[in-house]
Tab-separated table of C-alpha atoms and ligand atoms in Angstrom:
chain	number	residue	atom	x	y	z
A	1	UNK	CA	0.000	0.000	0.000
A	2	UNK	CA	1.455	3.351	-0.967
A	3	UNK	CA	1.582	5.933	1.791
A	4	UNK	CA	-0.593	9.006	1.358
A	5	UNK	CA	1.177	12.377	1.294
A	6	UNK	CA	0.838	14.446	4.468
A	7	UNK	CA	-1.137	17.661	4.687
A	8	UNK	CA	-0.923	19.977	7.702
A	9	UNK	CA	-2.408	23.312	8.653
A	10	UNK	CA	-3.392	25.308	11.719
A	11	UNK	CA	-5.324	28.290	12.984
A	12	UNK	CA	-4.727	30.357	16.094
A	13	UNK	CA	-7.565	30.321	18.622
A	14	UNK	CA	-7.762	34.116	18.741
A	15	UNK	CA	-10.831	36.175	17.834
A	16	UNK	CA	-13.755	34.564	15.997
A	17	UNK	CA	-13.325	32.119	13.116
A	18	UNK	CA	-14.544	34.034	10.075
A	19	UNK	CA	-15.500	33.373	6.487
A	20	UNK	CA	-11.996	34.425	5.376
A	21	UNK	CA	-10.489	31.569	7.395
A	22	UNK	CA	-13.096	29.234	5.955
A	23	UNK	CA	-12.687	30.283	2.323
A	24	UNK	CA	-8.908	30.736	2.444
A	25	UNK	CA	-8.104	27.621	4.441
A	26	UNK	CA	-10.655	25.306	6.098
A	27	UNK	CA	-12.754	24.703	2.983
A	28	UNK	CA	-9.665	23.409	1.203
A	29	UNK	CA	-8.672	21.236	4.148
A	30	UNK	CA	-12.036	19.507	3.848
A	31	UNK	CA	-11.574	18.754	0.179
A	32	UNK	CA	-8.025	17.460	0.684
A	33	UNK	CA	-8.718	15.152	3.629
A	34	UNK	CA	-9.754	12.135	1.529
A	35	UNK	CA	-6.553	12.037	-0.476
A	36	UNK	CA	-4.066	13.081	2.189
A	37	UNK	CA	-2.938	11.928	5.569
A	38	UNK	CA	-4.230	15.068	7.306
A	39	UNK	CA	-3.388	16.937	10.499
A	40	UNK	CA	-5.285	20.078	11.491
A	41	UNK	CA	-4.088	21.957	14.527
A	42	UNK	CA	-5.487	24.568	16.830
A	43	UNK	CA	-2.263	26.456	17.411
A	44	UNK	CA	-2.851	27.773	20.909
A	45	UNK	CA	0.837	28.425	21.602
A	46	UNK	CA	0.882	30.795	18.649
A	47	UNK	CA	-2.104	32.700	19.953
A	48	UNK	CA	-0.358	33.788	23.166
A	49	UNK	CA	1.945	35.966	21.064
A	50	UNK	CA	-0.952	38.427	21.297
A	51	UNK	CA	-2.786	39.148	24.562
A	52	UNK	CA	-5.419	36.520	25.398
A	53	UNK	CA	-7.787	36.215	28.331
A	54	UNK	CA	-7.106	32.733	29.812
A	55	UNK	CA	-10.764	31.802	30.330
A	56	UNK	CA	-11.658	32.870	26.784
A	57	UNK	CA	-8.670	31.090	25.260
A	58	UNK	CA	-9.682	27.854	26.973
A	59	UNK	CA	-13.271	28.116	25.779
A	60	UNK	CA	-12.261	29.187	22.282
A	61	UNK	CA	-9.881	26.274	21.734
A	62	UNK	CA	-12.754	23.862	22.297
A	63	UNK	CA	-15.128	25.944	20.205
A	64	UNK	CA	-12.641	26.065	17.292
A	65	UNK	CA	-12.327	22.270	17.397
A	66	UNK	CA	-16.125	22.006	17.166
A	67	UNK	CA	-16.112	24.498	14.273
A	68	UNK	CA	-13.464	22.499	12.396
A	69	UNK	CA	-15.700	19.431	12.643
A	70	UNK	CA	-18.847	21.410	11.821
A	71	UNK	CA	-17.112	22.700	8.668
A	72	UNK	CA	-16.545	19.128	7.539
A	73	UNK	CA	-13.241	17.994	9.004
A	74	UNK	CA	-13.920	14.353	9.764
A	75	UNK	CA	-12.111	13.139	12.913
A	76	UNK	CA	-12.163	9.595	11.534
A	77	UNK	CA	-10.150	10.728	8.529
A	78	UNK	CA	-8.049	13.566	9.940
A	79	UNK	CA	-6.128	14.251	13.111
A	80	UNK	CA	-7.532	17.275	14.956
A	81	UNK	CA	-5.281	18.354	17.819
A	82	UNK	CA	-4.325	21.179	20.124
A	83	UNK	CA	-0.730	22.266	19.512
A	84	UNK	CA	0.207	22.562	23.203
A	85	UNK	CA	-0.820	18.935	23.817
A	86	UNK	CA	2.180	17.794	21.793
A	87	UNK	CA	5.326	19.000	23.513
A	88	UNK	CA	7.608	18.311	20.550
A	89	UNK	CA	6.416	21.486	18.775
A	90	UNK	CA	8.266	23.640	21.268
A	91	UNK	CA	11.274	21.328	21.336
A	92	UNK	CA	11.711	21.432	17.570
A	93	UNK	CA	11.139	25.194	17.506
A	94	UNK	CA	14.110	25.609	19.859
A	95	UNK	CA	16.353	23.499	17.633
A	96	UNK	CA	15.249	25.396	14.527
A	97	UNK	CA	15.870	28.719	16.251
A	98	UNK	CA	19.541	27.766	16.358
A	99	UNK	CA	19.694	27.790	12.549
A	100	UNK	CA	17.426	30.820	11.949
A	101	UNK	CA	19.074	34.161	11.227
A	102	UNK	CA	17.747	37.369	12.768
A	103	UNK	CA	17.750	38.891	9.288
A	104	UNK	CA	15.229	36.272	8.194
A	105	UNK	CA	12.851	37.101	11.044
A	106	UNK	CA	13.302	40.840	10.452
A	107	UNK	CA	11.887	40.424	6.962
A	108	UNK	CA	8.571	38.855	8.064
A	109	UNK	CA	5.743	41.186	7.082
A	110	UNK	CA	3.218	39.642	9.495
A	111	UNK	CA	5.529	40.591	12.381
A	112	UNK	CA	5.754	44.146	11.091
A	113	UNK	CA	1.957	44.393	10.636
A	114	UNK	CA	1.132	42.863	14.009
A	115	UNK	CA	3.744	44.979	15.837
A	116	UNK	CA	2.068	48.102	14.519
A	117	UNK	CA	-1.269	46.919	15.918
A	118	UNK	CA	0.068	45.692	19.254
A	119	UNK	CA	1.362	48.975	20.633
A	120	UNK	CA	3.392	48.213	23.743
A	121	UNK	CA	3.094	44.398	23.646
A	122	UNK	CA	5.755	43.649	21.023
A	123	UNK	CA	6.985	40.480	22.694
A	124	UNK	CA	9.613	38.055	21.471
A	125	UNK	CA	7.064	35.290	20.758
A	126	UNK	CA	5.529	37.536	18.123
A	127	UNK	CA	8.994	37.821	16.593
A	128	UNK	CA	10.032	34.150	16.757
A	129	UNK	CA	6.560	32.849	15.883
A	130	UNK	CA	7.532	31.829	12.294
A	131	UNK	CA	10.035	29.378	13.795
A	132	UNK	CA	7.283	27.701	15.802
A	133	UNK	CA	5.185	27.534	12.645
A	134	UNK	CA	8.084	25.892	10.782
A	135	UNK	CA	8.325	23.370	13.627
A	136	UNK	CA	4.576	22.591	13.359
A	137	UNK	CA	5.022	21.719	9.717
A	138	UNK	CA	8.393	19.941	9.719
A	139	UNK	CA	7.549	17.846	12.789
A	140	UNK	CA	5.005	15.864	10.754
A	141	UNK	CA	7.020	15.785	7.505
A	142	UNK	CA	4.168	17.604	5.770
A	143	UNK	CA	4.130	17.659	1.967
A	144	UNK	CA	1.412	20.260	1.525
A	145	UNK	CA	0.266	23.202	3.660
A	146	UNK	CA	-3.047	24.806	2.633
A	147	UNK	CA	-3.115	28.422	3.831
A	148	UNK	CA	-4.161	31.921	2.779
A	149	UNK	CA	-1.855	34.318	0.947
A	150	UNK	CA	-0.663	35.961	4.189
A	151	UNK	CA	1.238	32.796	5.171
A	152	UNK	CA	3.290	32.451	1.980
A	153	UNK	CA	6.336	34.146	3.452
A	154	UNK	CA	6.276	31.895	6.535
A	155	UNK	CA	6.147	28.853	4.275
A	156	UNK	CA	9.193	30.087	2.374
A	157	UNK	CA	11.083	30.428	5.643
A	158	UNK	CA	9.998	26.903	6.628
A	159	UNK	CA	11.423	25.527	3.392
A	160	UNK	CA	14.668	27.465	3.836
A	161	UNK	CA	15.083	26.067	7.348
A	162	UNK	CA	14.358	22.523	6.174
A	163	UNK	CA	16.953	22.783	3.404
A	164	UNK	CA	19.513	24.319	5.785
A	165	UNK	CA	19.020	21.593	8.380
A	166	UNK	CA	19.149	18.825	5.768
A	167	UNK	CA	22.378	20.225	4.309
A	168	UNK	CA	24.009	20.633	7.685
A	169	UNK	CA	22.912	17.395	9.366
A	170	UNK	CA	21.862	15.116	6.442
A	171	UNK	CA	18.416	14.495	4.980
A	172	UNK	CA	15.821	14.773	7.767
A	173	UNK	CA	12.872	16.949	6.760
A	174	UNK	CA	10.419	16.754	3.878
A	175	UNK	CA	10.195	20.022	1.925
A	176	UNK	CA	6.623	21.329	2.260
A	177	UNK	CA	4.751	23.049	-0.570
A	178	UNK	CA	2.204	25.773	0.157
A	179	UNK	CA	-1.286	25.396	-1.266
A	180	UNK	CA	-2.804	28.838	-1.762
A	181	UNK	CA	-6.189	28.860	-3.550
A	182	UNK	CA	-6.528	30.957	-6.731
A	183	UNK	CA	-9.740	32.557	-5.484
A	184	UNK	CA	-10.274	33.305	-1.786
A	185	UNK	CA	-6.670	33.420	-0.602
A	186	UNK	CA	-7.082	37.043	0.464
A	187	UNK	CA	-10.596	37.971	1.529
A	188	UNK	CA	-10.822	41.648	2.387
A	189	UNK	CA	-12.393	43.549	5.288
A	190	UNK	CA	-16.022	44.620	4.697
A	191	UNK	CA	-15.518	48.190	5.929
A	192	UNK	CA	-11.906	48.635	4.822
A	193	UNK	CA	-11.554	46.620	1.626
A	194	UNK	CA	-7.881	47.568	1.310
A	195	UNK	CA	-7.110	45.513	4.440
A	196	UNK	CA	-7.451	41.766	4.808
A	197	UNK	CA	-10.345	40.351	6.792
A	198	UNK	CA	-8.922	39.194	10.141
A	199	UNK	CA	-10.681	37.160	12.784
A	200	UNK	CA	-9.221	39.252	15.627
A	201	UNK	CA	-10.469	42.527	14.157
A	202	UNK	CA	-12.011	44.546	16.974
A	203	UNK	CA	-14.587	46.031	14.623
A	204	UNK	CA	-16.965	43.116	14.085
A	205	UNK	CA	-18.542	44.947	11.132
A	206	UNK	CA	-15.356	44.185	9.200
A	207	UNK	CA	-15.847	40.438	9.391
A	208	UNK	CA	-18.516	37.767	9.100
A	209	UNK	CA	-17.934	35.066	11.662
A	210	UNK	CA	-18.917	31.453	11.085
A	211	UNK	CA	-21.394	31.759	13.950
A	212	UNK	CA	-23.020	35.068	12.952
A	213	UNK	CA	-26.795	35.070	13.072
A	214	UNK	CA	-28.455	35.361	9.590
A	215	UNK	CA	-29.834	38.826	10.423
A	216	UNK	CA	-26.395	40.029	11.425
A	217	UNK	CA	-24.984	38.764	8.122
A	218	UNK	CA	-27.663	40.696	6.224
A	219	UNK	CA	-26.826	43.863	8.181
A	220	UNK	CA	-23.065	43.529	7.743
A	221	UNK	CA	-23.336	42.964	3.989
A	222	UNK	CA	-25.765	45.852	3.632
A	223	UNK	CA	-23.230	48.126	5.336
A	224	UNK	CA	-20.219	46.774	3.414
A	225	UNK	CA	-18.262	49.543	1.712
A	226	UNK	CA	-18.539	49.673	-2.093
A	227	UNK	CA	-18.272	52.709	-4.391
A	228	UNK	CA	-20.469	55.164	-6.228
A	229	UNK	CA	-19.906	53.707	-9.701
A	230	UNK	CA	-22.726	51.791	-11.312
A	231	UNK	CA	-22.731	48.256	-12.695
A	232	UNK	CA	-21.774	45.063	-10.924
A	233	UNK	CA	-18.432	44.187	-12.519
A	234	UNK	CA	-15.212	42.705	-11.154
A	235	UNK	CA	-12.621	45.465	-11.243
A	236	UNK	CA	-9.534	45.652	-9.022
A	237	UNK	CA	-9.906	49.420	-8.828
A	238	UNK	CA	-13.232	48.779	-7.034
A	239	UNK	CA	-11.878	46.677	-4.135
A	240	UNK	CA	-15.093	46.604	-2.077
A	241	UNK	CA	-17.172	45.256	-4.941
A	242	UNK	CA	-14.427	42.879	-6.095
A	243	UNK	CA	-14.376	41.391	-2.595
A	244	UNK	CA	-18.157	40.992	-2.493
A	245	UNK	CA	-18.107	39.261	-5.892
A	246	UNK	CA	-15.436	36.894	-4.563
A	247	UNK	CA	-17.586	36.146	-1.507
A	248	UNK	CA	-20.595	35.524	-3.749
A	249	UNK	CA	-18.646	33.214	-6.007
A	250	UNK	CA	-17.193	31.157	-3.167
A	251	UNK	CA	-20.388	30.936	-1.136
A	252	UNK	CA	-22.533	29.895	-4.109
A	253	UNK	CA	-19.962	27.860	-6.082
A	254	UNK	CA	-20.653	29.923	-9.199
A	255	UNK	CA	-18.080	31.690	-11.334
A	256	UNK	CA	-17.618	35.444	-10.953
A	257	UNK	CA	-18.517	35.843	-14.668
A	258	UNK	CA	-21.856	34.134	-14.140
A	259	UNK	CA	-22.682	36.368	-11.179
A	260	UNK	CA	-21.617	39.478	-13.113
A	261	UNK	CA	-23.895	38.607	-15.989
A	262	UNK	CA	-26.801	37.923	-13.634
A	263	UNK	CA	-26.434	41.238	-11.759
A	264	UNK	CA	-24.826	43.525	-14.363
A	265	UNK	CA	-27.771	45.929	-14.346
A	266	UNK	CA	-28.857	45.403	-10.729
A	267	UNK	CA	-28.792	47.871	-7.876
A	268	UNK	CA	-26.308	47.235	-5.078
A	269	UNK	CA	-29.244	46.626	-2.711
A	270	UNK	CA	-30.501	43.640	-4.733
A	271	UNK	CA	-27.021	42.223	-5.248
A	272	UNK	CA	-26.205	42.575	-1.551
A	273	UNK	CA	-29.425	40.941	-0.417
A	274	UNK	CA	-28.762	37.880	-2.595
A	275	UNK	CA	-25.135	37.775	-1.474
A	276	UNK	CA	-26.195	37.763	2.187
A	277	UNK	CA	-28.640	34.922	1.436
A	278	UNK	CA	-25.897	32.981	-0.291
A	279	UNK	CA	-23.524	33.391	2.688
A	280	UNK	CA	-26.295	32.380	5.086
A	281	UNK	CA	-26.960	29.255	3.022
A	282	UNK	CA	-23.283	28.360	3.283
A	283	UNK	CA	-23.244	28.952	7.054
A	284	UNK	CA	-26.563	27.277	7.924
A	285	UNK	CA	-25.388	23.627	7.988
A	286	UNK	CA	-22.152	24.617	9.768
A	287	UNK	CA	-24.051	26.429	12.523
A	288	UNK	CA	-26.538	23.598	12.904
A	289	UNK	CA	-23.792	21.017	13.323
A	290	UNK	CA	-21.836	23.315	15.646
A	291	UNK	CA	-24.789	23.645	18.037
A	292	UNK	CA	-25.171	19.881	18.215
A	293	UNK	CA	-21.460	19.365	18.834
A	294	UNK	CA	-21.283	21.976	21.589
A	295	UNK	CA	-24.006	20.118	23.466
A	296	UNK	CA	-21.569	17.260	23.859
A	297	UNK	CA	-18.260	18.796	24.930
A	298	UNK	CA	-16.964	15.454	26.211
A	299	UNK	CA	-17.116	14.183	22.616
A	300	UNK	CA	-14.987	17.104	21.385
A	301	UNK	CA	-12.539	16.545	24.232
A	302	UNK	CA	-12.229	12.861	23.317
A	303	UNK	CA	-11.474	13.781	19.697
A	304	UNK	CA	-8.728	16.132	20.880
A	305	UNK	CA	-7.287	13.565	23.252
A	306	UNK	CA	-7.178	10.977	20.508
A	307	UNK	CA	-5.727	13.523	18.062
A	308	UNK	CA	-2.937	14.434	20.485
A	309	UNK	CA	-2.062	10.765	21.036
A	310	UNK	CA	-1.826	10.028	17.326
A	311	UNK	CA	0.096	13.222	16.596
A	312	UNK	CA	2.516	12.697	19.505
A	313	UNK	CA	3.667	9.319	18.183
A	314	UNK	CA	4.644	10.918	14.904
A	315	UNK	CA	6.141	14.007	16.483
A	316	UNK	CA	8.308	11.874	18.769
A	317	UNK	CA	9.774	10.030	15.794
A	318	UNK	CA	10.935	13.273	14.207
A	319	UNK	CA	12.308	14.912	17.339
A	320	UNK	CA	14.177	11.743	18.278
A	321	UNK	CA	15.858	11.763	14.872
A	322	UNK	CA	16.597	15.487	15.075
A	323	UNK	CA	18.158	15.235	18.556
A	324	UNK	CA	20.369	12.367	17.433
A	325	UNK	CA	21.482	14.206	14.309
A	326	UNK	CA	22.501	17.356	16.130
A	327	UNK	CA	24.464	15.409	18.735
A	328	UNK	CA	22.255	15.315	21.828
A	329	UNK	CA	22.693	12.246	24.028
A	330	UNK	CA	19.841	9.777	23.817
A	331	UNK	CA	17.434	10.068	26.733
B	401	ATP	P1	-5.860	36.939	13.568
B	401	ATP	O1	-6.638	38.146	13.164
B	401	ATP	O2	-6.350	36.319	14.855
B	401	ATP	O3	-4.385	37.084	13.491
B	401	ATP	P2	-6.365	35.620	11.007
B	401	ATP	O4	-7.785	35.830	10.564
B	401	ATP	O5	-5.294	36.351	10.272
B	401	ATP	O6	-6.244	35.786	12.563
B	401	ATP	P3	-4.961	33.115	11.269
B	401	ATP	O7	-5.163	32.276	12.465
B	401	ATP	O8	-3.712	33.950	11.215
B	401	ATP	O9	-6.189	34.061	10.940
B	401	ATP	O10	-5.006	32.209	9.971
B	401	ATP	C1	-5.805	31.091	9.789
B	401	ATP	C2	-5.850	30.713	8.331
B	401	ATP	O11	-6.736	31.596	7.642
B	401	ATP	C3	-4.494	30.828	7.635
B	401	ATP	O12	-4.376	29.791	6.696
B	401	ATP	C4	-4.593	32.147	6.937
B	401	ATP	O13	-3.756	32.229	5.808
B	401	ATP	C5	-6.058	32.185	6.538
B	401	ATP	N1	-6.529	33.555	6.389
B	401	ATP	C6	-6.443	34.535	7.324
B	401	ATP	N2	-6.962	35.682	6.837
B	401	ATP	C7	-7.377	35.412	5.580
B	401	ATP	C8	-8.001	36.202	4.551
B	401	ATP	N3	-8.291	37.472	4.748
B	401	ATP	N4	-8.308	35.601	3.380
B	401	ATP	C9	-8.019	34.296	3.183
B	401	ATP	N5	-7.425	33.510	4.094
B	401	ATP	C10	-7.106	34.047	5.276
B	402	LTN	N1	0.895	31.226	11.315
B	402	LTN	C1	-0.408	30.829	10.901
B	402	LTN	C2	-1.008	29.769	11.765
B	402	LTN	C3	-0.166	28.554	11.781
B	402	LTN	C4	-0.017	27.595	10.733
B	402	LTN	C5	0.880	26.606	11.257
B	402	LTN	C6	-0.546	27.458	9.451
B	402	LTN	C7	0.617	28.158	12.803
B	402	LTN	N2	1.233	26.983	12.486
B	402	LTN	C8	1.248	25.521	10.474
B	402	LTN	C9	-0.145	26.360	8.699
B	402	LTN	C10	0.741	25.407	9.201
B	402	LTN	C11	-1.297	32.039	10.870
B	402	LTN	O1	-1.108	32.956	11.598
B	402	LTN	N3	-2.270	32.009	10.051
């Protein structure tokens, strides 16, 4: 039997999972899980690089696991696990930090963007975070990493570190490829369509969360910023409209051209109403399943326990090899 290639991805349990995370990442995880040996993480150790309230973080980690499953991640096919339950992530991150140059971390645009937002809390975890992400990926010898556009640079660093380690200490890590979807890899904010939609955005009118009530979705889409030009047409110089067309296309599984031709002469109000309906249709089954799952938290916890056990066995194999190769005495 030939071994399936490995796919791995993760999301930080910060803020509220939003349609950008779904369209840019989770939706693709679901479609890959049949053909890949899949691991999907809730990367809680990453999330403490920004300020989190402990009680909320705890609750959110469980809620995100339920949302992964509600979106279609099947725990019988894929490993779903909490990053901090597998101690090897931190161990490998430390080893990788010894071959990472400061210049490489200085170039990371996510660090620069997040530092601007964080004010006085520019901590060193925020800075070294790409090393932990590289460890997440290399620990499981992942072949493919489905993420949004914003993670491309971190994936490049991961590959550079893998090559460097392999050259220095002999072949150890698989070189991972990013998978970034052609449409939906950069969903934009509803109120500020020049910025990306982000689940930790404090202004909830900028995002649609996976758990938003249908009436809230209608309101948020109604208020979404567009422009004063007429005609519903995809045009990069009209970023608000271009984003809404992308959302329509991805939520309804229709091409942008088809939607343009259907609404070319329509008013924004009609287009927006149908878009909100289309998003609500996409979210309805997810929300229904989520409610059921959250009524049985012990089930979610058992999935996470099982996920951590399965992941730990694999993580141990890699770290054991890495420690031997760099010259640490066997424990
Ligand atoms: P935060 O605001 O809490 O930093 P985020 O929304 O940027 O969160 P992450 O946890 O950093 O989300 O990323 C989860 C996944 O969602 C990653 O694969 C990321 O590339 C993807 N993603 C994040 N934002 C977008 C977006 N605007 N469009 C498409 N994909 C996105
Ligand atoms: N850095 C990512 C989250 C993340 C990740 C990973 C994604 C952490 N570890 C491993 C893919 C693979 C982010 O902020 N979106």
